[in-house]
Coordinates of C-alpha atoms in Angstrom, one line a residue:
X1 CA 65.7 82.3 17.9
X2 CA 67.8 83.3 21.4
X3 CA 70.0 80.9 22.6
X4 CA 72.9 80.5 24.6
X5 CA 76.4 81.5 22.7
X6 CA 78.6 78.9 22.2
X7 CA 82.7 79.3 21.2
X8 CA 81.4 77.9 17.8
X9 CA 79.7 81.0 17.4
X10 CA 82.7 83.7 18.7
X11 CA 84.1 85.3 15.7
X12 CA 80.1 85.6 14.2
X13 CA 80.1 87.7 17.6
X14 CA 82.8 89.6 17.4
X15 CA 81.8 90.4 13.7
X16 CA 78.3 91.7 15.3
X17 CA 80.2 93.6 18.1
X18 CA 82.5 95.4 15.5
X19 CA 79.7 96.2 13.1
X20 CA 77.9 98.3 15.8
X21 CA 80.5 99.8 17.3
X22 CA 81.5 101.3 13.5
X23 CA 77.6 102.5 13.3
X24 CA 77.5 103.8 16.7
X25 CA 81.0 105.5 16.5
X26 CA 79.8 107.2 13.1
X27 CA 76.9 108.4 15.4
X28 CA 75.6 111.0 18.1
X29 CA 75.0 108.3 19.9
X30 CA 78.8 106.7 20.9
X31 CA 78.7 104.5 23.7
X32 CA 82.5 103.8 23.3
X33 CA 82.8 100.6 22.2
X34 CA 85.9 99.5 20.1
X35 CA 87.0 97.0 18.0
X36 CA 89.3 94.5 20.0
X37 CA 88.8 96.8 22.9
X38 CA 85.7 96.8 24.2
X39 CA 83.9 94.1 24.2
X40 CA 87.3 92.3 23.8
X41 CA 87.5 88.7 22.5
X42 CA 88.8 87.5 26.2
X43 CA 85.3 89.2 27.4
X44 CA 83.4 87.5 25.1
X45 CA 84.7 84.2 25.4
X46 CA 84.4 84.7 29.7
X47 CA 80.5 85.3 28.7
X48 CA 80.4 82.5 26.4
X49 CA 82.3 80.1 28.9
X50 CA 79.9 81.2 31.8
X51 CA 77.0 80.8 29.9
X52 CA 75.9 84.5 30.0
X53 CA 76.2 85.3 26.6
X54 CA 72.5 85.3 24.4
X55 CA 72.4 85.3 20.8
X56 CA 69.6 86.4 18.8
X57 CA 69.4 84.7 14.9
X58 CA 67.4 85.4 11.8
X59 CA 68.0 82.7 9.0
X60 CA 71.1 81.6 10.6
X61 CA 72.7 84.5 10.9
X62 CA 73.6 86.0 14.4
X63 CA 72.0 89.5 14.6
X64 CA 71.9 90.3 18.5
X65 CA 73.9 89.6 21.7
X66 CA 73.1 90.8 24.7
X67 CA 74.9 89.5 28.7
X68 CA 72.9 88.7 31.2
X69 CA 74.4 87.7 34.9
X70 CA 74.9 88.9 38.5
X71 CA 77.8 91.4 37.8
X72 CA 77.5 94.8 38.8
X73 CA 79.1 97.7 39.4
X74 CA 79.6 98.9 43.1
X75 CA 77.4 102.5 42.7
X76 CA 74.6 99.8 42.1
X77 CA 75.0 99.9 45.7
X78 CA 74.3 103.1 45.9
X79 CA 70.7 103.0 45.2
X80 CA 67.3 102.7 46.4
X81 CA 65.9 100.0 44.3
X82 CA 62.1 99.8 43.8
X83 CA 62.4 95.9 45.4
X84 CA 65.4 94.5 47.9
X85 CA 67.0 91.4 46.0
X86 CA 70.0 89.5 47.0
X87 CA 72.3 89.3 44.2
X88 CA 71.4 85.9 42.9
X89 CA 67.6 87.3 42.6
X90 CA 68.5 89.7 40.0
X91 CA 69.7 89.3 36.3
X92 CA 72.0 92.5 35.5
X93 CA 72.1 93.1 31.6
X94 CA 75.2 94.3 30.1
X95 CA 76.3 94.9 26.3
X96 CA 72.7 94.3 24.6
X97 CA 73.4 95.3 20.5
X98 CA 71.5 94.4 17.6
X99 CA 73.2 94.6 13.8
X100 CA 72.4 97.8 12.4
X101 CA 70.5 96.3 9.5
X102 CA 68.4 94.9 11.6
X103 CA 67.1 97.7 14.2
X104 CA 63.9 96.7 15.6
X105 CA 64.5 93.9 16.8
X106 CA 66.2 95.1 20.3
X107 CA 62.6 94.9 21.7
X108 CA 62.1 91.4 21.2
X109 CA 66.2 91.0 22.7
X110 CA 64.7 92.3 25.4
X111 CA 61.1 90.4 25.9
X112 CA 63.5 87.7 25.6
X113 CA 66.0 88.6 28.6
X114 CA 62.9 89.1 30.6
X115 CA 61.4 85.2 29.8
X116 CA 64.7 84.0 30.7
X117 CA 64.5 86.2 33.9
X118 CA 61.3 84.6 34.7
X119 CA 62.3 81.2 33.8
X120 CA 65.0 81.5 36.4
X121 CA 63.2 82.8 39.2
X122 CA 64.7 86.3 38.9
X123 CA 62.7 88.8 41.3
X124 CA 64.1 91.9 38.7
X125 CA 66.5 92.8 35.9
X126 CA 68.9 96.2 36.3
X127 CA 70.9 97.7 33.7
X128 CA 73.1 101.0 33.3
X129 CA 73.1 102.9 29.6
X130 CA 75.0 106.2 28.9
X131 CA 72.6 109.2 29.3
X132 CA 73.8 110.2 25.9
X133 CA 72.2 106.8 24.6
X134 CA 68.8 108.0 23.7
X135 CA 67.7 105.2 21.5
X136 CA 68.8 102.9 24.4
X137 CA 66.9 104.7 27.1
X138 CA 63.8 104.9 24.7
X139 CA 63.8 101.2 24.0
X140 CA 64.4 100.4 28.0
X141 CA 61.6 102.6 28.8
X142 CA 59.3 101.0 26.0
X143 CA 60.1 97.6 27.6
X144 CA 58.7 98.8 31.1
X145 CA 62.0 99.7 32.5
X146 CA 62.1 102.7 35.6
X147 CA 64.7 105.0 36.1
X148 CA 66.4 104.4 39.4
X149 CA 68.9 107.3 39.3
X150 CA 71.9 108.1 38.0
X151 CA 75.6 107.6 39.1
X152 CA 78.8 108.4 37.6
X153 CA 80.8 104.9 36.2
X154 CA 83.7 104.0 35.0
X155 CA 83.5 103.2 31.2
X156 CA 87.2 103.5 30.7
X157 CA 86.8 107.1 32.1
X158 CA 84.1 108.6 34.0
X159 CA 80.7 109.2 33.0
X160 CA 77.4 109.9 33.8
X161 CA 74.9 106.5 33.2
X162 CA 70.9 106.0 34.3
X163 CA 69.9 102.9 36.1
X164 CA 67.5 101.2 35.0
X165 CA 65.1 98.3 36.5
X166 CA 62.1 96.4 35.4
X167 CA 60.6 93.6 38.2
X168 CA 60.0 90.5 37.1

């Protein structure tokens, strides 16, 4: 079941949030997220008051979040997309996790994001993910995403991230 977030459901959240950034700071594959930092409560309750915030659930339980809006960085700018899209056209997804007991179940996150795209008229969705994110990349690419290119962003300091976009 995905459905919007509501404030009912923001410590459940945060609880999902802290859980992978412990797995992913334990692995290879650290995107950099930290407790109370980042995502911070403040950020998730600005999703969950705009509406932006998805939940994923299994038996009740919240498994997966993921943002999806029109908020992007300014190096999106910088590239040649594969279609032109005024900003309202295009869902940008930001901070897609899934509990680390329950890997697997990112693709269907992501089928989901891309029905919701559709529903709302959305000619594309774009995303940035760390180059050093290789499950990430792989489950982007699985779900018919193209590398655009790659530009260097600010994730509390600089680094390198691919961009990614799948049409609608």
């Amino acid at each position: 079941n995905v459905r919007c977030a509501l404030m009912d459901d923001l410590e459940e959240i945060i609880e999902l949030y802290d859980a992978v950034s412990d797995a992913m700071k334990e692995s290879t594959f650290d995107i950099g997220w930290r407790k109370n930092l980042c995502p911070s409560k403040e950020m998730i309750q600005s999703d969950i008051k705009q509406k932006t915030l998805y939940i994923l659930q299994k038996e009740e339980k919240i498994i997966g979040a993921m943002v999806l809006n029109h908020e992007y960085d300014e190096c999106y700018n910088k590239l040649s997309w594969q279609i032109f899209a005024d900003d309202d056209e295009v869902l940008i997804l930001h901070r897609l996790c899934i509990h680390p007991q329950y890997r697997g179940c990112g693709k269907f996150l992501i089928k989901q994001a891309i029905e919701i795209a559709k529903f709302l008229n959305q000619k594309a969705i774009r995303l940035d993910v760390l180059c050093t994110n290789k499950p990430a990349i792989y489950l982007y690419e699985k779900c018919g995403f193209l590398l655009q290119g790659y530009q260097t962003m600010d994730y509390g300091e600089p680094v390198v991230a691919g961009l990614y976009e799948r049409l609608i």
